mmCIF file of C-alpha atoms in Angstrom:
data_model
loop_
_atom_site.group_PDB
_atom_site.id
_atom_site.type_symbol
_atom_site.label_atom_id
_atom_site.label_comp_id
_atom_site.label_asym_id
_atom_site.label_seq_id
_atom_site.Cartn_x
_atom_site.Cartn_y
_atom_site.Cartn_z
ATOM 1 C CA UNK A 165 -84.706 39.717 44.598
ATOM 2 C CA UNK A 166 -87.730 42.536 43.284
ATOM 3 C CA UNK A 167 -88.756 44.070 35.831
ATOM 4 C CA UNK A 168 -90.648 43.602 31.888
ATOM 5 C CA UNK A 169 -95.820 44.268 32.575
ATOM 6 C CA UNK A 170 -99.337 43.876 31.657
ATOM 7 C CA UNK A 171 -100.139 40.269 32.004
ATOM 8 C CA UNK A 172 -98.782 40.342 35.503
ATOM 9 C CA UNK A 173 -97.631 37.307 37.257
ATOM 10 C CA UNK A 174 -98.512 38.593 40.595
ATOM 11 C CA UNK A 175 -97.883 35.726 42.999
ATOM 12 C CA UNK A 176 -94.928 34.218 44.351
ATOM 13 C CA UNK A 177 -92.588 32.695 46.651
ATOM 14 C CA UNK A 178 -89.889 34.790 46.880
ATOM 15 C CA UNK A 179 -87.747 36.318 46.013
ATOM 16 C CA UNK A 180 -88.739 38.808 44.941
ATOM 17 C CA UNK A 181 -93.207 38.752 42.590
ATOM 18 C CA UNK A 182 -96.664 37.555 43.196
ATOM 19 C CA UNK A 183 -99.274 35.959 40.956
ATOM 20 C CA UNK A 184 -102.958 36.732 41.364
ATOM 21 C CA UNK A 185 -104.847 35.384 38.462
ATOM 22 C CA UNK A 186 -108.442 36.597 37.671
ATOM 23 C CA UNK A 187 -107.906 39.658 39.697
ATOM 24 C CA UNK A 188 -108.439 43.117 38.326
ATOM 25 C CA UNK A 189 -106.610 46.114 39.654
ATOM 26 C CA UNK A 190 -109.062 48.654 40.985
ATOM 27 C CA UNK A 191 -108.584 52.197 39.418
ATOM 28 C CA UNK A 192 -106.526 54.650 41.332
ATOM 29 C CA UNK A 193 -108.524 55.908 44.319
ATOM 30 C CA UNK A 194 -110.965 53.141 44.442
ATOM 31 C CA UNK A 195 -111.119 49.832 46.087
ATOM 32 C CA UNK A 196 -113.874 47.388 46.677
ATOM 33 C CA UNK A 197 -112.732 46.121 49.984
ATOM 34 C CA UNK A 198 -113.487 47.931 53.134
ATOM 35 C CA UNK A 199 -110.672 49.568 55.090
ATOM 36 C CA UNK A 200 -110.406 48.144 58.456
ATOM 37 C CA UNK A 201 -107.923 47.625 61.372
ATOM 38 C CA UNK A 202 -105.054 49.965 61.982
ATOM 39 C CA UNK A 203 -105.124 51.284 58.331
ATOM 40 C CA UNK A 204 -108.937 52.429 58.593
ATOM 41 C CA UNK A 205 -108.057 56.117 58.249
ATOM 42 C CA UNK A 206 -105.713 55.659 55.143
ATOM 43 C CA UNK A 207 -106.524 55.750 51.542
ATOM 44 C CA UNK A 208 -106.202 52.467 49.578
ATOM 45 C CA UNK A 209 -103.146 53.793 47.729
ATOM 46 C CA UNK A 210 -101.460 54.692 51.057
ATOM 47 C CA UNK A 211 -102.085 51.193 52.389
ATOM 48 C CA UNK A 212 -100.830 49.700 49.149
ATOM 49 C CA UNK A 213 -97.802 51.771 49.449
ATOM 50 C CA UNK A 214 -97.045 50.626 52.915
ATOM 51 C CA UNK A 215 -97.416 47.000 51.786
ATOM 52 C CA UNK A 216 -94.982 47.773 48.900
ATOM 53 C CA UNK A 217 -92.370 49.351 51.220
ATOM 54 C CA UNK A 218 -92.408 46.303 53.417
ATOM 55 C CA UNK A 219 -92.032 44.220 50.325
ATOM 56 C CA UNK A 220 -88.911 46.156 49.172
ATOM 57 C CA UNK A 221 -87.493 45.829 52.660
ATOM 58 C CA UNK A 222 -87.911 41.969 52.542
ATOM 59 C CA UNK A 223 -86.359 41.838 48.972
ATOM 60 C CA UNK A 224 -83.435 43.887 50.464
ATOM 61 C CA UNK A 225 -83.145 41.534 53.439
ATOM 62 C CA UNK A 226 -82.934 38.523 51.049
ATOM 63 C CA UNK A 227 -79.905 40.032 49.371
ATOM 64 C CA UNK A 228 -78.273 40.896 52.764
ATOM 65 C CA UNK A 229 -78.848 37.518 54.151
ATOM 66 C CA UNK A 230 -77.299 35.964 51.044
ATOM 67 C CA UNK A 231 -74.058 37.826 51.967
ATOM 68 C CA UNK A 232 -74.541 37.335 55.715
ATOM 69 C CA UNK A 233 -74.771 33.551 55.269
ATOM 70 C CA UNK A 234 -70.973 33.313 54.598
ATOM 71 C CA UNK A 235 -70.281 34.390 58.212
ATOM 72 C CA UNK A 236 -73.139 32.559 59.782
ATOM 73 C CA UNK A 237 -72.951 29.262 61.826
ATOM 74 C CA UNK A 238 -75.742 28.101 59.282
ATOM 75 C CA UNK A 239 -74.835 26.288 56.077
ATOM 76 C CA UNK A 240 -76.668 26.950 52.744
ATOM 77 C CA UNK A 241 -78.817 23.762 53.162
ATOM 78 C CA UNK A 242 -79.849 24.988 56.564
ATOM 79 C CA UNK A 243 -80.989 28.234 55.297
ATOM 80 C CA UNK A 244 -82.961 26.531 52.350
ATOM 81 C CA UNK A 245 -84.711 24.253 54.886
ATOM 82 C CA UNK A 246 -85.997 27.445 56.812
ATOM 83 C CA UNK A 247 -86.731 29.206 53.548
ATOM 84 C CA UNK A 248 -88.964 26.477 52.119
ATOM 85 C CA UNK A 249 -90.208 24.763 55.394
ATOM 86 C CA UNK A 250 -91.606 27.676 57.389
ATOM 87 C CA UNK A 251 -94.261 28.635 54.687
ATOM 88 C CA UNK A 252 -95.441 25.125 54.643
ATOM 89 C CA UNK A 253 -96.007 24.912 58.308
ATOM 90 C CA UNK A 254 -97.812 28.357 58.341
ATOM 91 C CA UNK A 255 -99.956 27.727 55.226
ATOM 92 C CA UNK A 256 -100.538 23.929 55.728
ATOM 93 C CA UNK A 257 -104.344 24.293 56.262
ATOM 94 C CA UNK A 258 -104.740 26.544 53.250
ATOM 95 C CA UNK A 259 -102.592 24.398 51.172
ATOM 96 C CA UNK A 260 -104.559 21.223 51.977
ATOM 97 C CA UNK A 261 -107.718 22.941 50.825
ATOM 98 C CA UNK A 262 -106.018 23.828 47.418
ATOM 99 C CA UNK A 263 -104.650 20.315 47.129
ATOM 100 C CA UNK A 264 -106.539 19.444 44.000
ATOM 101 C CA UNK A 265 -105.603 22.538 42.126
ATOM 102 C CA UNK A 266 -101.999 22.108 43.048
ATOM 103 C CA UNK A 267 -102.203 18.391 41.718
ATOM 104 C CA UNK A 268 -103.821 19.539 38.553
ATOM 105 C CA UNK A 269 -100.882 21.835 37.494
ATOM 106 C CA UNK A 270 -98.971 20.621 34.324
ATOM 107 C CA UNK A 271 -95.532 19.388 34.620
ATOM 108 C CA UNK A 272 -93.840 21.899 32.303
ATOM 109 C CA UNK A 273 -94.977 25.080 34.289
ATOM 110 C CA UNK A 274 -94.549 23.484 37.538
ATOM 111 C CA UNK A 275 -91.002 22.374 36.646
ATOM 112 C CA UNK A 276 -90.185 26.061 35.644
ATOM 113 C CA UNK A 277 -91.526 27.343 39.000
ATOM 114 C CA UNK A 278 -89.680 24.690 41.162
ATOM 115 C CA UNK A 279 -86.437 25.044 39.319
ATOM 116 C CA UNK A 280 -86.600 28.751 38.763
ATOM 117 C CA UNK A 281 -87.267 29.859 42.433
ATOM 118 C CA UNK A 282 -86.561 26.616 44.271
ATOM 119 C CA UNK A 283 -83.433 24.829 45.470
ATOM 120 C CA UNK A 284 -81.239 25.581 42.175
ATOM 121 C CA UNK A 285 -82.010 29.297 42.560
ATOM 122 C CA UNK A 286 -81.609 29.564 46.173
ATOM 123 C CA UNK A 287 -78.301 27.853 46.341
ATOM 124 C CA UNK A 288 -77.051 29.826 43.397
ATOM 125 C CA UNK A 289 -78.031 33.155 45.027
ATOM 126 C CA UNK A 290 -76.487 32.153 48.382
ATOM 127 C CA UNK A 291 -73.262 30.956 46.733
ATOM 128 C CA UNK A 292 -72.977 33.954 44.531
ATOM 129 C CA UNK A 293 -73.603 36.191 47.374
ATOM 130 C CA UNK A 294 -70.786 34.588 49.552
ATOM 131 C CA UNK A 295 -68.295 35.398 46.815
ATOM 132 C CA UNK A 296 -69.358 38.982 46.169
ATOM 133 C CA UNK A 297 -71.300 41.605 48.166
ATOM 134 C CA UNK A 298 -74.940 42.220 49.161
ATOM 135 C CA UNK A 299 -74.940 45.108 46.598
ATOM 136 C CA UNK A 300 -74.162 42.571 43.843
ATOM 137 C CA UNK A 301 -76.876 40.244 44.970
ATOM 138 C CA UNK A 302 -79.388 43.024 45.213
ATOM 139 C CA UNK A 303 -78.613 44.543 41.834
ATOM 140 C CA UNK A 304 -77.617 41.503 39.635
ATOM 141 C CA UNK A 305 -80.320 38.988 40.606
ATOM 142 C CA UNK A 306 -83.462 41.162 40.266
ATOM 143 C CA UNK A 307 -81.932 43.611 37.892
ATOM 144 C CA UNK A 308 -81.068 41.246 35.178
ATOM 145 C CA UNK A 309 -84.500 39.472 35.210
ATOM 146 C CA UNK A 310 -86.250 41.621 32.735
ATOM 147 C CA UNK A 311 -83.440 41.018 30.208
ATOM 148 C CA UNK A 312 -83.710 37.198 30.810
ATOM 149 C CA UNK A 313 -87.453 37.268 30.591
ATOM 150 C CA UNK A 314 -87.354 39.272 27.358
ATOM 151 C CA UNK A 315 -84.962 36.726 25.838
ATOM 152 C CA UNK A 316 -87.259 33.879 26.859
ATOM 153 C CA UNK A 317 -90.217 35.744 25.322
ATOM 154 C CA UNK A 318 -88.387 36.313 22.089
ATOM 155 C CA UNK A 319 -87.315 32.797 21.844
ATOM 156 C CA UNK A 320 -90.864 31.675 22.432
ATOM 157 C CA UNK A 321 -91.893 33.968 19.316
ATOM 158 C CA UNK A 322 -92.798 37.138 20.791
ATOM 159 C CA UNK A 323 -91.600 40.427 19.475
ATOM 160 C CA UNK A 324 -88.309 42.014 20.638
ATOM 161 C CA UNK A 325 -88.459 44.816 23.137
ATOM 162 C CA UNK A 326 -88.857 48.194 21.663
ATOM 163 C CA UNK A 327 -88.845 51.780 22.878
ATOM 164 C CA UNK A 328 -88.772 52.444 26.636
ATOM 165 C CA UNK A 329 -88.345 48.792 27.420
ATOM 166 C CA UNK A 330 -85.433 48.478 25.102
ATOM 167 C CA UNK A 331 -83.755 51.577 26.616
ATOM 168 C CA UNK A 332 -84.385 50.112 30.132
ATOM 169 C CA UNK A 333 -82.799 46.782 29.050
ATOM 170 C CA UNK A 334 -79.755 48.638 27.630
ATOM 171 C CA UNK A 335 -79.321 50.520 30.950
ATOM 172 C CA UNK A 336 -79.415 47.255 32.875
ATOM 173 C CA UNK A 337 -76.683 45.819 30.863
ATOM 174 C CA UNK A 338 -74.588 49.005 31.221
ATOM 175 C CA UNK A 339 -75.173 48.911 35.000
ATOM 176 C CA UNK A 340 -73.981 45.300 35.267
ATOM 177 C CA UNK A 341 -70.867 46.023 33.075
ATOM 178 C CA UNK A 342 -70.172 48.925 35.337
ATOM 179 C CA UNK A 343 -70.350 46.620 38.433
ATOM 180 C CA UNK A 344 -68.047 43.886 37.146
ATOM 181 C CA UNK A 345 -65.608 45.935 34.849
ATOM 182 C CA UNK A 346 -63.074 46.376 37.650
ATOM 183 C CA UNK A 347 -62.997 42.764 38.518
ATOM 184 C CA UNK A 348 -62.907 41.621 34.907
ATOM 185 C CA UNK A 349 -59.835 43.683 34.351
ATOM 186 C CA UNK A 350 -58.120 42.625 37.458
ATOM 187 C CA UNK A 351 -59.146 38.923 36.662
ATOM 188 C CA UNK A 352 -60.471 38.479 40.306
ATOM 189 C CA UNK A 353 -61.533 34.821 39.881
ATOM 190 C CA UNK A 354 -63.774 34.580 43.044
ATOM 191 C CA UNK A 355 -65.808 37.629 42.316
ATOM 192 C CA UNK A 356 -66.332 36.817 38.578
ATOM 193 C CA UNK A 357 -67.401 33.289 39.744
ATOM 194 C CA UNK A 358 -69.787 34.949 42.145
ATOM 195 C CA UNK A 359 -71.083 37.232 39.442
ATOM 196 C CA UNK A 360 -71.637 34.353 37.090
ATOM 197 C CA UNK A 361 -73.568 32.214 39.724
ATOM 198 C CA UNK A 362 -75.678 35.359 40.361
ATOM 199 C CA UNK A 363 -76.429 35.663 36.725
ATOM 200 C CA UNK A 364 -77.521 31.922 36.744
ATOM 201 C CA UNK A 365 -79.802 32.792 39.744
ATOM 202 C CA UNK A 366 -81.332 35.717 37.891
ATOM 203 C CA UNK A 367 -81.911 33.515 34.827
ATOM 204 C CA UNK A 368 -83.491 30.867 36.936
ATOM 205 C CA UNK A 369 -85.789 33.490 38.423
ATOM 206 C CA UNK A 370 -86.816 34.662 34.939
ATOM 207 C CA UNK A 371 -87.772 30.981 34.141
ATOM 208 C CA UNK A 372 -89.924 31.135 37.219
ATOM 209 C CA UNK A 373 -91.606 34.273 36.229
ATOM 210 C CA UNK A 374 -92.627 32.795 32.946
ATOM 211 C CA UNK A 375 -93.843 29.665 34.735
ATOM 212 C CA UNK A 376 -96.129 31.789 36.824
ATOM 213 C CA UNK A 377 -97.897 33.090 33.861
ATOM 214 C CA UNK A 378 -98.799 29.547 32.902
ATOM 215 C CA UNK A 379 -100.554 28.411 36.100
ATOM 216 C CA UNK A 380 -103.864 29.258 37.504
ATOM 217 C CA UNK A 381 -103.090 29.565 41.150
ATOM 218 C CA UNK A 382 -103.570 32.378 43.785
ATOM 219 C CA UNK A 383 -100.473 33.538 45.745
ATOM 220 C CA UNK A 384 -101.038 30.976 48.400
ATOM 221 C CA UNK A 385 -101.265 28.187 45.935
ATOM 222 C CA UNK A 386 -98.153 29.458 44.092
ATOM 223 C CA UNK A 387 -96.138 29.404 47.352
ATOM 224 C CA UNK A 388 -97.241 25.752 47.978
ATOM 225 C CA UNK A 389 -96.312 24.768 44.480
ATOM 226 C CA UNK A 390 -92.901 26.252 45.065
ATOM 227 C CA UNK A 391 -92.146 25.189 48.525
ATOM 228 C CA UNK A 392 -93.444 21.678 48.850
ATOM 229 C CA UNK A 393 -91.284 19.970 46.400
ATOM 230 C CA UNK A 394 -88.323 22.297 47.197
ATOM 231 C CA UNK A 395 -88.360 21.349 50.889
ATOM 232 C CA UNK A 396 -88.737 17.788 49.884
ATOM 233 C CA UNK A 397 -85.629 18.001 47.644
ATOM 234 C CA UNK A 398 -83.435 19.936 50.171
ATOM 235 C CA UNK A 399 -84.531 17.473 52.983
ATOM 236 C CA UNK A 400 -83.577 14.566 50.847
ATOM 237 C CA UNK A 401 -80.141 16.093 49.906
ATOM 238 C CA UNK A 402 -79.309 16.789 53.615
ATOM 239 C CA UNK A 403 -80.664 13.193 54.868
ATOM 240 C CA UNK A 404 -78.551 11.542 52.334
ATOM 241 C CA UNK A 405 -75.426 13.658 53.034
ATOM 242 C CA UNK A 406 -75.137 15.111 49.646
ATOM 243 C CA UNK A 407 -75.472 18.536 51.092
ATOM 244 C CA UNK A 408 -73.833 19.089 54.675
ATOM 245 C CA UNK A 409 -75.979 20.548 57.441
ATOM 246 C CA UNK A 410 -75.045 22.243 60.645
ATOM 247 C CA UNK A 411 -78.370 23.361 62.013
ATOM 248 C CA UNK A 412 -78.152 21.212 65.101
ATOM 249 C CA UNK A 413 -75.008 22.986 66.123
ATOM 250 C CA UNK A 414 -75.934 26.524 64.798
ATOM 251 C CA UNK A 415 -76.283 29.647 67.044
ATOM 252 C CA UNK A 416 -79.852 30.310 68.088
ATOM 253 C CA UNK A 417 -79.622 33.834 66.815
ATOM 254 C CA UNK A 418 -78.520 32.744 63.348
ATOM 255 C CA UNK A 419 -81.459 30.316 63.160
ATOM 256 C CA UNK A 420 -83.943 32.952 64.454
ATOM 257 C CA UNK A 421 -82.584 35.529 61.960
ATOM 258 C CA UNK A 422 -82.924 33.180 58.847
ATOM 259 C CA UNK A 423 -86.269 31.886 60.078
ATOM 260 C CA UNK A 424 -87.652 35.437 60.112
ATOM 261 C CA UNK A 425 -85.958 36.697 57.033
ATOM 262 C CA UNK A 426 -86.043 33.742 54.728
ATOM 263 C CA UNK A 427 -88.944 31.688 56.116
ATOM 264 C CA UNK A 428 -91.558 34.283 57.184
ATOM 265 C CA UNK A 429 -90.153 37.333 55.069
ATOM 266 C CA UNK A 430 -89.136 36.063 51.716
ATOM 267 C CA UNK A 431 -91.024 32.781 51.781
ATOM 268 C CA UNK A 432 -94.458 33.955 53.052
ATOM 269 C CA UNK A 433 -94.789 37.620 53.484
ATOM 270 C CA UNK A 434 -93.228 39.129 50.225
ATOM 271 C CA UNK A 435 -95.584 37.308 47.887
ATOM 272 C CA UNK A 436 -98.652 38.022 49.929
ATOM 273 C CA UNK A 437 -97.709 41.686 50.339
ATOM 274 C CA UNK A 438 -96.749 42.363 46.838
ATOM 275 C CA UNK A 439 -99.965 40.802 45.530
ATOM 276 C CA UNK A 440 -101.870 43.110 47.990
ATOM 277 C CA UNK A 441 -99.865 46.149 46.756
ATOM 278 C CA UNK A 442 -100.539 45.451 43.052
ATOM 279 C CA UNK A 443 -104.306 45.380 43.848
ATOM 280 C CA UNK A 444 -104.068 48.970 45.456
ATOM 281 C CA UNK A 445 -101.417 50.652 43.235
ATOM 282 C CA UNK A 446 -101.507 48.668 40.049
ATOM 283 C CA UNK A 447 -98.775 46.751 38.462
ATOM 284 C CA UNK A 448 -96.815 49.709 36.747
ATOM 285 C CA UNK A 449 -96.592 51.819 39.891
ATOM 286 C CA UNK A 450 -95.692 48.819 42.035
ATOM 287 C CA UNK A 451 -92.967 47.727 39.671
ATOM 288 C CA UNK A 452 -91.399 51.202 39.735
ATOM 289 C CA UNK A 453 -91.226 51.468 43.406
ATOM 290 C CA UNK A 454 -90.186 47.928 43.528
ATOM 291 C CA UNK A 455 -87.139 48.688 41.445
ATOM 292 C CA UNK A 456 -85.730 50.721 44.341
ATOM 293 C CA UNK A 457 -84.812 47.353 45.992
ATOM 294 C CA UNK A 458 -81.109 47.437 44.789
ATOM 295 C CA UNK A 459 -80.736 50.961 46.300
ATOM 296 C CA UNK A 460 -82.163 49.757 49.597
ATOM 297 C CA UNK A 461 -79.661 46.877 49.638
ATOM 298 C CA UNK A 462 -76.773 49.136 49.116
ATOM 299 C CA UNK A 463 -77.823 51.545 51.818
ATOM 300 C CA UNK A 464 -78.639 48.861 54.402
ATOM 301 C CA UNK A 465 -75.424 46.880 53.768
ATOM 302 C CA UNK A 466 -73.415 49.892 55.068
ATOM 303 C CA UNK A 467 -74.488 49.760 58.738
ATOM 304 C CA UNK A 468 -75.542 46.042 58.787
ATOM 305 C CA UNK A 469 -72.722 44.370 56.988
ATOM 306 C CA UNK A 470 -70.108 47.170 57.086
ATOM 307 C CA UNK A 471 -69.817 47.196 53.430
ATOM 308 C CA UNK A 472 -68.638 50.470 51.808
ATOM 309 C CA UNK A 473 -70.073 51.352 48.345
ATOM 310 C CA UNK A 474 -67.303 51.247 45.753
ATOM 311 C CA UNK A 475 -67.267 53.440 42.645
ATOM 312 C CA UNK A 476 -68.590 50.531 40.361
ATOM 313 C CA UNK A 477 -71.519 50.105 42.952
ATOM 314 C CA UNK A 478 -72.280 53.806 42.900
ATOM 315 C CA UNK A 479 -72.356 53.987 39.136
ATOM 316 C CA UNK A 480 -73.943 50.592 38.342
ATOM 317 C CA UNK A 481 -76.750 50.270 40.850
ATOM 318 C CA UNK A 482 -78.437 53.447 39.954
ATOM 319 C CA UNK A 483 -78.213 52.472 36.158
ATOM 320 C CA UNK A 484 -79.842 49.085 36.974
ATOM 321 C CA UNK A 485 -82.597 50.576 39.017
ATOM 322 C CA UNK A 486 -83.416 53.238 36.383
ATOM 323 C CA UNK A 487 -83.329 50.302 33.772
ATOM 324 C CA UNK A 488 -85.593 48.109 35.716
ATOM 325 C CA UNK A 489 -87.974 50.962 36.133
ATOM 326 C CA UNK A 490 -88.093 51.673 32.501
ATOM 327 C CA UNK A 491 -88.136 48.008 31.507
ATOM 328 C CA UNK A 492 -91.356 47.680 33.514
ATOM 329 C CA UNK A 493 -93.217 50.412 31.777
ATOM 330 C CA UNK A 494 -95.905 49.267 29.195
ATOM 331 C CA UNK A 495 -94.308 45.922 28.808
ATOM 332 C CA UNK A 496 -96.102 42.638 28.491
ATOM 333 C CA UNK A 497 -94.543 40.752 31.297
ATOM 334 C CA UNK A 498 -94.347 41.677 34.919
ATOM 335 C CA UNK A 499 -91.239 40.394 36.493
ATOM 336 C CA UNK A 500 -90.388 39.928 40.321
ATOM 337 C CA UNK A 501 -87.744 41.891 41.843
ATOM 338 C CA UNK A 502 -86.840 39.606 44.935
ATOM 339 C CA UNK A 503 -85.436 36.849 45.717
#
């Protein structure tokens, strides 16, 4: 999922941004932490770039899995259980140590985080992906986040975007229009419904991004704040029959795929790796490289999902990618690109 930057919410759960409060980015070429392990011979910038490339791959995998769910033996509720449950299991000891800080988070920012990247966002992204394509998920969900965040900031009394950021937002809008114009002219109801749902998902992620700026949690704490109530909600909805579940009859390969991509990848690794990359590269460089996520989705969807890029995709995705890169330059709010 994968945006407007200096007060950077670096921490996450997902989809695509990470929040690391009280952490200063080391200047280029410097790092206070020793280089150990398999990356001992590499510079801090090289290690950060490796972490960032892995993050972009995970963001792309989220978009691909949103589309793949429509042909999977898993249902959306099953994928959500894996998405929010696996990080809780892996991080249980660390979250227990942070229980007091988690309990101290105010209701308003907690609600923004839980609604913005939790069950409502996840189901909207999955449903929108089932009606459109991986390229649409990878471009619209992270691509529109800077626009929605800017709107929220203006509504909160901040100044309107100017200069490079305004140009970037205009390119994002142009890219989305290029993506959907053909389907609007043909009145393709399914695709238009899917696009509308993906726009809702993007707006929710923007709400999550704003909420992250209002809490004082490290990336692990932010993951716990998101996943604990989200898992409780999705478990309650499945146990009461509100949402159907088919995980007991699902193919083992499908369960393994979504466990790795959604649970370990999006739920756990993306946030931690992105926070790590920002420490090494800085928020601006990280956001520019992270904006390549939509391109990665389009390229990977060809061999993995047998999707052929259409002319709207070829025109729209580069416009959105360039717009996201420009919108992240010298702006006040860093926005996640993943979902």
